[in-house]
Amino acid sequence: MTPTKRLFDILASSILIVLLAPLGAWIAWRIWRREGGPIFYLSERMQTPTRGFLLYKFRSMTPDDADSGVSGGDKSHRITPTGAWLRRTRLDELPQLINVLRGDISMVGPRPPLRMYVERFPEVYAEVLRSRPGLTGLASLHYHRHEALLVGRARSAPETDTIYCRACIPRKARLDLIYQKHANLCLDLVILFRTVAVVLR
């Protein structure tokens, strides 16, 4: 990560945390009021092929100690009413601005993967994770809805895992590597503005 990109991340995340604090507080109150605690969901993700960190999200599902892997149709019964709205608007990702400020992720980059997939596909993620993972990215922008549709059809955890490994990881990796090849501040701004447009749609 270049010093310019890190400076941009610090400034952008700091400003957005201040501006969006009232919205974040209201979402936290709504989760607590309607579904009870916990308010946040913490998930281990990988910053590099060997270094993990805790990714913050607003909780959108009922807690399950045995939870693992990506969310597919097999977990749809656990999505809370507030969680469905958060996922639809992608506001469940809002707490990750803290991850950006901490330096765990960048504003723009490949989405941080789960450890299990980094260990299963080491060659893929050795390339993808040369870029600092991001809050949003080229793959997230162009493939998020299609991925949700694909894994949403799954009716079991193994089926979700198979779809994600065979269909989603290769396609997202190709887009992540395209971003990596052409990454610059202008491209980051375009991706950020288009992400905001998707959220507000």
Short mmCIF file of C-alpha atoms in Angstrom, two decimals:
data_model
loop_
_atom_site.label_atom_id
_atom_site.label_comp_id
_atom_site.label_asym_id
_atom_site.label_seq_id
_atom_site.Cartn_x
_atom_site.Cartn_y
_atom_site.Cartn_z
CA MET A 1 0.00 0.00 0.00
CA THR A 2 1.35 3.41 -0.97
CA PRO A 3 1.56 6.26 1.56
CA THR A 4 -0.91 8.24 -0.58
CA LYS A 5 -3.48 5.44 -0.49
CA ARG A 6 -3.07 5.03 3.28
CA LEU A 7 -3.47 8.78 3.82
CA PHE A 8 -6.62 8.72 1.69
CA ASP A 9 -7.97 5.80 3.74
CA ILE A 10 -7.35 7.62 7.03
CA LEU A 11 -8.96 10.85 5.84
CA ALA A 12 -11.93 9.18 4.12
CA SER A 13 -12.72 6.76 6.96
CA SER A 14 -12.35 9.47 9.63
CA ILE A 15 -14.72 11.83 7.82
CA LEU A 16 -17.26 9.09 7.11
CA ILE A 17 -17.18 7.80 10.70
CA VAL A 18 -18.06 11.28 11.95
CA LEU A 19 -20.72 11.92 9.29
CA LEU A 20 -22.34 8.50 9.60
CA ALA A 21 -22.13 8.17 13.39
CA PRO A 22 -25.83 9.11 13.88
CA LEU A 23 -26.89 6.50 11.30
CA GLY A 24 -24.64 3.89 12.91
CA ALA A 25 -26.05 4.66 16.36
CA TRP A 26 -29.61 4.36 15.05
CA ILE A 27 -28.85 1.01 13.38
CA ALA A 28 -27.26 -0.28 16.60
CA TRP A 29 -30.32 0.82 18.58
CA ARG A 30 -32.67 -0.82 16.06
CA ILE A 31 -30.82 -4.15 16.23
CA TRP A 32 -30.79 -4.06 20.04
CA ARG A 33 -34.45 -3.01 20.24
CA ARG A 34 -35.83 -5.51 17.73
CA GLU A 35 -33.52 -8.52 17.92
CA GLY A 36 -31.53 -8.04 21.11
CA GLY A 37 -27.77 -8.39 21.40
CA PRO A 38 -25.14 -8.77 20.21
CA ILE A 39 -25.18 -5.72 17.94
CA PHE A 40 -21.98 -6.54 16.08
CA TYR A 41 -20.77 -9.63 14.25
CA LEU A 42 -17.01 -10.27 14.30
CA SER A 43 -15.46 -12.55 11.70
CA GLU A 44 -11.83 -13.51 11.18
CA ARG A 45 -10.66 -12.47 7.73
CA MET A 46 -7.24 -12.44 6.08
CA GLN A 47 -5.23 -9.31 5.34
CA THR A 48 -2.39 -11.34 3.84
CA PRO A 49 -2.07 -15.10 3.23
CA THR A 50 -0.66 -15.43 6.76
CA ARG A 51 -2.10 -12.51 8.76
CA GLY A 52 -5.68 -12.45 10.01
CA PHE A 53 -7.78 -9.77 11.67
CA LEU A 54 -11.30 -9.31 13.04
CA LEU A 55 -13.73 -7.78 10.56
CA TYR A 56 -16.64 -5.80 12.03
CA LYS A 57 -20.22 -5.91 10.75
CA PHE A 58 -23.63 -5.10 12.11
CA ARG A 59 -25.21 -8.44 13.01
CA SER A 60 -27.76 -9.49 10.42
CA MET A 61 -28.41 -13.10 11.51
CA THR A 62 -29.34 -14.92 14.69
CA PRO A 63 -26.13 -16.05 16.45
CA ASP A 64 -24.84 -19.58 15.86
CA ASP A 65 -21.68 -20.83 17.58
CA ALA A 66 -21.14 -23.36 14.78
CA ASP A 67 -21.32 -20.74 12.03
CA SER A 68 -18.65 -21.01 9.32
CA GLY A 69 -18.20 -20.41 5.61
CA VAL A 70 -20.07 -17.95 3.43
CA SER A 71 -23.76 -17.17 3.87
CA GLY A 72 -26.00 -19.04 1.45
CA GLY A 73 -29.58 -20.18 1.17
CA ASP A 74 -28.97 -22.74 3.92
CA LYS A 75 -28.63 -19.84 6.39
CA SER A 76 -31.49 -17.69 5.08
CA HIS A 77 -33.78 -18.74 7.95
CA ARG A 78 -31.37 -17.05 10.36
CA ILE A 79 -31.54 -13.60 8.72
CA THR A 80 -33.37 -11.17 11.00
CA PRO A 81 -35.90 -8.59 9.72
CA THR A 82 -33.43 -5.79 10.42
CA GLY A 83 -30.65 -7.92 8.93
CA ALA A 84 -32.54 -8.34 5.66
CA TRP A 85 -32.74 -4.57 5.31
CA LEU A 86 -29.09 -4.13 6.28
CA ARG A 87 -27.98 -6.66 3.69
CA ARG A 88 -30.17 -5.20 0.98
CA THR A 89 -28.69 -1.73 1.54
CA ARG A 90 -25.23 -3.13 2.44
CA LEU A 91 -25.27 -1.02 5.60
CA ASP A 92 -24.20 -4.08 7.59
CA GLU A 93 -20.71 -3.24 6.28
CA LEU A 94 -20.69 0.23 7.88
CA PRO A 95 -18.61 -0.74 10.98
CA GLN A 96 -15.77 -1.72 8.64
CA LEU A 97 -14.87 1.96 8.47
CA ILE A 98 -13.19 1.20 11.82
CA ASN A 99 -11.20 -1.55 10.09
CA VAL A 100 -10.14 0.98 7.44
CA LEU A 101 -9.03 3.50 10.06
CA ARG A 102 -7.08 0.78 11.91
CA GLY A 103 -5.32 -0.23 8.69
CA ASP A 104 -6.80 -3.74 8.54
CA ILE A 105 -8.35 -2.97 5.16
CA SER A 106 -8.41 -0.13 2.64
CA MET A 107 -11.38 1.79 1.30
CA VAL A 108 -10.96 -0.03 -2.03
CA GLY A 109 -9.48 -3.46 -2.68
CA PRO A 110 -10.42 -7.14 -2.87
CA ARG A 111 -12.89 -8.20 -0.20
CA PRO A 112 -11.02 -9.87 2.69
CA PRO A 113 -11.45 -13.65 2.47
CA LEU A 114 -12.07 -16.22 5.17
CA ARG A 115 -9.03 -18.16 6.36
CA MET A 116 -10.54 -21.46 5.18
CA TYR A 117 -10.56 -20.30 1.56
CA VAL A 118 -7.07 -18.80 1.70
CA GLU A 119 -5.79 -22.15 2.96
CA ARG A 120 -7.75 -24.03 0.31
CA PHE A 121 -6.66 -21.81 -2.59
CA PRO A 122 -3.20 -20.57 -1.60
CA GLU A 123 -2.03 -19.77 -5.14
CA VAL A 124 -5.11 -17.65 -5.89
CA TYR A 125 -4.89 -15.62 -2.71
CA ALA A 126 -1.12 -15.25 -2.88
CA GLU A 127 -1.85 -13.09 -5.94
CA VAL A 128 -5.10 -11.44 -4.83
CA LEU A 129 -3.79 -10.44 -1.40
CA ARG A 130 -0.85 -8.56 -2.83
CA SER A 131 -3.38 -5.72 -2.65
CA ARG A 132 -4.67 -4.63 0.77
CA PRO A 133 -8.25 -5.93 1.13
CA GLY A 134 -10.95 -3.29 0.90
CA LEU A 135 -14.35 -2.15 2.10
CA THR A 136 -15.48 -2.26 -1.53
CA GLY A 137 -13.78 -3.16 -4.77
CA LEU A 138 -14.14 -3.95 -8.44
CA ALA A 139 -15.25 -7.53 -7.78
CA SER A 140 -17.60 -6.48 -4.99
CA LEU A 141 -19.14 -3.80 -7.18
CA HIS A 142 -19.69 -5.96 -10.25
CA TYR A 143 -20.28 -9.40 -8.76
CA HIS A 144 -21.93 -8.92 -5.35
CA ARG A 145 -25.55 -9.33 -6.46
CA HIS A 146 -24.79 -12.24 -8.80
CA GLU A 147 -22.87 -14.01 -6.03
CA ALA A 148 -25.78 -13.51 -3.64
CA LEU A 149 -28.16 -15.04 -6.19
CA LEU A 150 -25.89 -18.04 -6.79
CA VAL A 151 -25.25 -18.96 -3.16
CA GLY A 152 -28.82 -18.03 -2.23
CA ARG A 153 -30.03 -21.07 -4.20
CA ALA A 154 -28.02 -23.47 -2.04
CA ARG A 155 -29.93 -25.53 0.49
CA SER A 156 -27.03 -26.92 2.50
CA ALA A 157 -23.65 -25.74 3.75
CA PRO A 158 -21.73 -28.15 1.46
CA GLU A 159 -23.71 -26.94 -1.56
CA THR A 160 -23.03 -23.30 -0.64
CA ASP A 161 -19.34 -24.08 -0.28
CA THR A 162 -19.21 -25.86 -3.64
CA ILE A 163 -20.92 -23.00 -5.48
CA TYR A 164 -18.70 -20.42 -3.82
CA CYS A 165 -15.49 -22.32 -4.60
CA ARG A 166 -16.33 -23.24 -8.19
CA ALA A 167 -18.21 -20.17 -9.40
CA CYS A 168 -17.50 -17.21 -7.14
CA ILE A 169 -13.84 -17.37 -6.13
CA PRO A 170 -12.42 -17.67 -9.69
CA ARG A 171 -14.60 -14.87 -11.08
CA LYS A 172 -13.93 -12.51 -8.19
CA ALA A 173 -10.21 -13.25 -8.34
CA ARG A 174 -10.09 -12.29 -12.03
CA LEU A 175 -11.74 -8.94 -11.27
CA ASP A 176 -9.49 -8.38 -8.24
CA LEU A 177 -6.40 -8.94 -10.38
CA ILE A 178 -7.70 -6.53 -13.02
CA TYR A 179 -8.06 -3.93 -10.27
CA GLN A 180 -4.58 -4.75 -8.97
CA LYS A 181 -3.08 -4.16 -12.42
CA HIS A 182 -4.76 -0.78 -12.92
CA ALA A 183 -5.06 0.47 -9.32
CA ASN A 184 -4.76 4.22 -8.80
CA LEU A 185 -6.53 6.93 -6.83
CA CYS A 186 -8.81 7.89 -9.74
CA LEU A 187 -10.00 4.30 -10.15
CA ASP A 188 -10.56 4.07 -6.38
CA LEU A 189 -12.74 7.20 -6.49
CA VAL A 190 -14.78 5.82 -9.39
CA ILE A 191 -15.36 2.54 -7.51
CA LEU A 192 -16.33 4.41 -4.33
CA PHE A 193 -18.80 6.69 -6.10
CA ARG A 194 -20.35 3.75 -7.96
CA THR A 195 -20.62 1.83 -4.68
CA VAL A 196 -22.47 4.76 -3.10
CA ALA A 197 -24.79 4.86 -6.12
CA VAL A 198 -25.57 1.15 -5.67
CA VAL A 199 -26.31 1.64 -1.96
CA LEU A 200 -28.61 4.60 -2.64
CA ARG A 201 -30.41 2.90 -5.54
#
